[in-house]
Amino acid sequence: MVRGKAQPAPPAALTARRYAGADVFFTTDGQYPERDGIWFKAGADVPVVVRPRAPGAGRVPIFVRNGPLANRVVLSAAGWRQELTLSPGQETSVDWPWAGEARARLMEVRAAEAFRPADIDPASQDLRRLGVWIEFRE
């Protein structure tokens, strides 16, 4: 802690969503929150603030679904980093260790590869550049 200097204020949340396992606060436009989970854009570290529903559980379960391209995904937070090499359409689960008294923490998600649903499915008009799907579960 720096004494005598003002600490920078955390960024204000643009929006928030309540999911089964956590409340998630979005401070950038680097993601697309949907009813059950979140599509993260590819190519940058996209931050979200996560407040788990059961912080005393010692972990936050995260479900990850890759898009239709091989991808490298990195989930990171203070003192924790999970790197995933995913094949097209691969699904996996990750436990984010949660120790201590923090009620909320910043997590960053980075997906290397982007796809547009309209490029995969000719019937789709979805032109978003998506990287990886994340769900916070109970």
mmCIF file of C-alpha atoms in Angstrom:
data_model
loop_
_atom_site.group_PDB
_atom_site.id
_atom_site.type_symbol
_atom_site.label_atom_id
_atom_site.label_comp_id
_atom_site.label_asym_id
_atom_site.label_seq_id
_atom_site.Cartn_x
_atom_site.Cartn_y
_atom_site.Cartn_z
ATOM 1 C CA MET A 1 0.000 0.000 0.000
ATOM 2 C CA VAL A 2 1.286 3.424 -0.908
ATOM 3 C CA ARG A 3 0.748 5.987 1.829
ATOM 4 C CA GLY A 4 0.116 9.627 1.104
ATOM 5 C CA LYS A 5 -0.952 9.053 -2.509
ATOM 6 C CA ALA A 6 -4.442 8.551 -3.773
ATOM 7 C CA GLN A 7 -5.117 5.044 -4.956
ATOM 8 C CA PRO A 8 -6.706 4.817 -8.410
ATOM 9 C CA ALA A 9 -10.397 4.048 -8.262
ATOM 10 C CA PRO A 10 -11.459 0.753 -9.801
ATOM 11 C CA PRO A 11 -13.229 1.164 -13.127
ATOM 12 C CA ALA A 12 -16.972 1.585 -12.941
ATOM 13 C CA ALA A 13 -19.087 -1.324 -14.091
ATOM 14 C CA LEU A 14 -20.852 -0.704 -17.398
ATOM 15 C CA THR A 15 -23.267 -3.537 -16.684
ATOM 16 C CA ALA A 16 -23.591 -6.591 -14.461
ATOM 17 C CA ARG A 17 -25.184 -10.013 -14.739
ATOM 18 C CA ARG A 18 -26.184 -12.616 -12.197
ATOM 19 C CA TYR A 19 -25.189 -16.173 -13.107
ATOM 20 C CA ALA A 20 -25.676 -19.474 -11.267
ATOM 21 C CA GLY A 21 -22.295 -19.351 -9.537
ATOM 22 C CA ALA A 22 -21.352 -15.664 -9.498
ATOM 23 C CA ASP A 23 -22.325 -12.085 -10.121
ATOM 24 C CA VAL A 24 -20.154 -10.640 -12.896
ATOM 25 C CA PHE A 25 -19.421 -6.955 -13.468
ATOM 26 C CA PHE A 26 -18.294 -5.785 -16.913
ATOM 27 C CA THR A 27 -16.008 -2.741 -17.128
ATOM 28 C CA THR A 28 -15.234 -2.870 -20.869
ATOM 29 C CA ASP A 29 -16.958 -3.867 -24.096
ATOM 30 C CA GLY A 30 -14.676 -6.880 -24.525
ATOM 31 C CA GLN A 31 -17.413 -9.399 -23.923
ATOM 32 C CA TYR A 32 -21.001 -10.235 -24.767
ATOM 33 C CA PRO A 33 -22.967 -11.190 -21.639
ATOM 34 C CA GLU A 34 -25.840 -13.557 -22.359
ATOM 35 C CA ARG A 35 -28.420 -15.313 -20.167
ATOM 36 C CA ASP A 36 -26.343 -18.351 -19.173
ATOM 37 C CA GLY A 37 -22.793 -17.202 -19.814
ATOM 38 C CA ILE A 38 -20.442 -14.843 -21.574
ATOM 39 C CA TRP A 39 -18.807 -14.728 -24.988
ATOM 40 C CA PHE A 40 -15.380 -13.098 -24.707
ATOM 41 C CA LYS A 41 -13.786 -11.348 -27.663
ATOM 42 C CA ALA A 42 -10.425 -12.660 -28.842
ATOM 43 C CA GLY A 43 -7.046 -10.961 -29.006
ATOM 44 C CA ALA A 44 -6.833 -9.035 -25.722
ATOM 45 C CA ASP A 45 -6.964 -9.520 -21.965
ATOM 46 C CA VAL A 46 -10.626 -8.871 -21.206
ATOM 47 C CA PRO A 47 -11.289 -8.011 -17.547
ATOM 48 C CA VAL A 48 -14.369 -8.887 -15.505
ATOM 49 C CA VAL A 49 -14.994 -8.509 -11.803
ATOM 50 C CA VAL A 50 -16.378 -11.698 -10.282
ATOM 51 C CA ARG A 51 -18.279 -12.001 -7.014
ATOM 52 C CA PRO A 52 -18.979 -15.693 -6.333
ATOM 53 C CA ARG A 53 -22.273 -16.788 -4.820
ATOM 54 C CA ALA A 54 -20.427 -19.137 -2.428
ATOM 55 C CA PRO A 55 -17.006 -17.570 -1.697
ATOM 56 C CA GLY A 56 -16.563 -19.829 1.340
ATOM 57 C CA ALA A 57 -16.478 -22.892 -0.940
ATOM 58 C CA GLY A 58 -12.787 -22.262 -1.654
ATOM 59 C CA ARG A 59 -13.251 -22.386 -5.432
ATOM 60 C CA VAL A 60 -15.289 -20.927 -8.260
ATOM 61 C CA PRO A 61 -16.280 -23.497 -10.928
ATOM 62 C CA ILE A 62 -15.818 -22.175 -14.468
ATOM 63 C CA PHE A 63 -17.152 -23.938 -17.554
ATOM 64 C CA VAL A 64 -15.288 -23.155 -20.797
ATOM 65 C CA ARG A 65 -16.533 -23.890 -24.324
ATOM 66 C CA ASN A 66 -14.335 -23.197 -27.313
ATOM 67 C CA GLY A 67 -15.643 -22.004 -30.668
ATOM 68 C CA PRO A 68 -15.132 -23.844 -33.973
ATOM 69 C CA LEU A 69 -11.379 -23.097 -34.253
ATOM 70 C CA ALA A 70 -8.406 -24.467 -32.324
ATOM 71 C CA ASN A 71 -7.680 -21.912 -29.633
ATOM 72 C CA ARG A 72 -5.407 -20.993 -26.761
ATOM 73 C CA VAL A 73 -7.256 -19.493 -23.800
ATOM 74 C CA VAL A 74 -5.724 -17.965 -20.673
ATOM 75 C CA LEU A 75 -7.722 -17.274 -17.509
ATOM 76 C CA SER A 76 -5.833 -15.226 -14.934
ATOM 77 C CA ALA A 77 -6.279 -13.418 -11.632
ATOM 78 C CA ALA A 78 -3.948 -12.324 -8.829
ATOM 79 C CA GLY A 79 -1.874 -15.386 -7.919
ATOM 80 C CA TRP A 80 -3.637 -17.718 -10.387
ATOM 81 C CA ARG A 81 -3.281 -18.525 -14.078
ATOM 82 C CA GLN A 82 -4.836 -21.320 -16.144
ATOM 83 C CA GLU A 83 -3.716 -21.884 -19.740
ATOM 84 C CA LEU A 84 -5.897 -24.044 -21.971
ATOM 85 C CA THR A 85 -5.133 -25.405 -25.432
ATOM 86 C CA LEU A 86 -8.533 -26.251 -26.874
ATOM 87 C CA SER A 87 -9.602 -28.108 -29.985
ATOM 88 C CA PRO A 88 -12.625 -26.916 -31.999
ATOM 89 C CA GLY A 89 -15.806 -27.169 -29.926
ATOM 90 C CA GLN A 90 -13.976 -28.542 -26.892
ATOM 91 C CA GLU A 91 -15.573 -28.092 -23.478
ATOM 92 C CA THR A 92 -13.777 -28.227 -20.149
ATOM 93 C CA SER A 93 -14.200 -27.175 -16.537
ATOM 94 C CA VAL A 94 -11.711 -25.270 -14.409
ATOM 95 C CA ASP A 95 -11.725 -24.517 -10.684
ATOM 96 C CA TRP A 96 -10.603 -21.010 -9.768
ATOM 97 C CA PRO A 97 -9.142 -21.289 -6.241
ATOM 98 C CA TRP A 98 -10.777 -18.773 -3.926
ATOM 99 C CA ALA A 99 -9.137 -18.305 -0.552
ATOM 100 C CA GLY A 100 -9.258 -15.412 1.846
ATOM 101 C CA GLU A 101 -11.829 -12.792 2.595
ATOM 102 C CA ALA A 102 -12.164 -11.058 -0.781
ATOM 103 C CA ARG A 103 -15.799 -10.703 -1.798
ATOM 104 C CA ALA A 104 -14.912 -9.983 -5.437
ATOM 105 C CA ARG A 105 -11.847 -10.317 -7.644
ATOM 106 C CA LEU A 106 -10.684 -9.232 -11.063
ATOM 107 C CA MET A 107 -10.244 -11.991 -13.626
ATOM 108 C CA GLU A 108 -8.891 -11.554 -17.161
ATOM 109 C CA VAL A 109 -9.758 -13.800 -20.092
ATOM 110 C CA ARG A 110 -7.658 -13.992 -23.258
ATOM 111 C CA ALA A 111 -8.635 -16.060 -26.297
ATOM 112 C CA ALA A 112 -6.122 -16.168 -29.157
ATOM 113 C CA GLU A 113 -8.460 -16.996 -32.054
ATOM 114 C CA ALA A 114 -11.652 -15.268 -33.173
ATOM 115 C CA PHE A 115 -14.515 -16.474 -35.329
ATOM 116 C CA ARG A 116 -17.736 -14.948 -36.601
ATOM 117 C CA PRO A 117 -20.835 -17.170 -36.356
ATOM 118 C CA ALA A 118 -21.942 -15.932 -39.812
ATOM 119 C CA ASP A 119 -18.719 -17.352 -41.302
ATOM 120 C CA ILE A 120 -19.525 -20.794 -39.882
ATOM 121 C CA ASP A 121 -23.292 -20.912 -40.424
ATOM 122 C CA PRO A 122 -24.588 -19.250 -43.627
ATOM 123 C CA ALA A 123 -28.035 -18.859 -42.013
ATOM 124 C CA SER A 124 -26.584 -16.763 -39.186
ATOM 125 C CA GLN A 125 -26.444 -12.987 -39.340
ATOM 126 C CA ASP A 126 -24.229 -12.785 -36.233
ATOM 127 C CA LEU A 127 -21.097 -10.826 -37.202
ATOM 128 C CA ARG A 128 -19.590 -10.613 -33.704
ATOM 129 C CA ARG A 129 -15.933 -11.691 -33.418
ATOM 130 C CA LEU A 130 -16.075 -14.278 -30.653
ATOM 131 C CA GLY A 131 -13.231 -16.039 -28.868
ATOM 132 C CA VAL A 132 -14.448 -18.270 -26.026
ATOM 133 C CA TRP A 133 -17.614 -18.967 -23.988
ATOM 134 C CA ILE A 134 -17.430 -18.893 -20.167
ATOM 135 C CA GLU A 135 -20.026 -19.856 -17.553
ATOM 136 C CA PHE A 136 -19.713 -19.401 -13.791
ATOM 137 C CA ARG A 137 -21.405 -22.409 -12.239
ATOM 138 C CA GLU A 138 -22.408 -23.509 -8.759
#
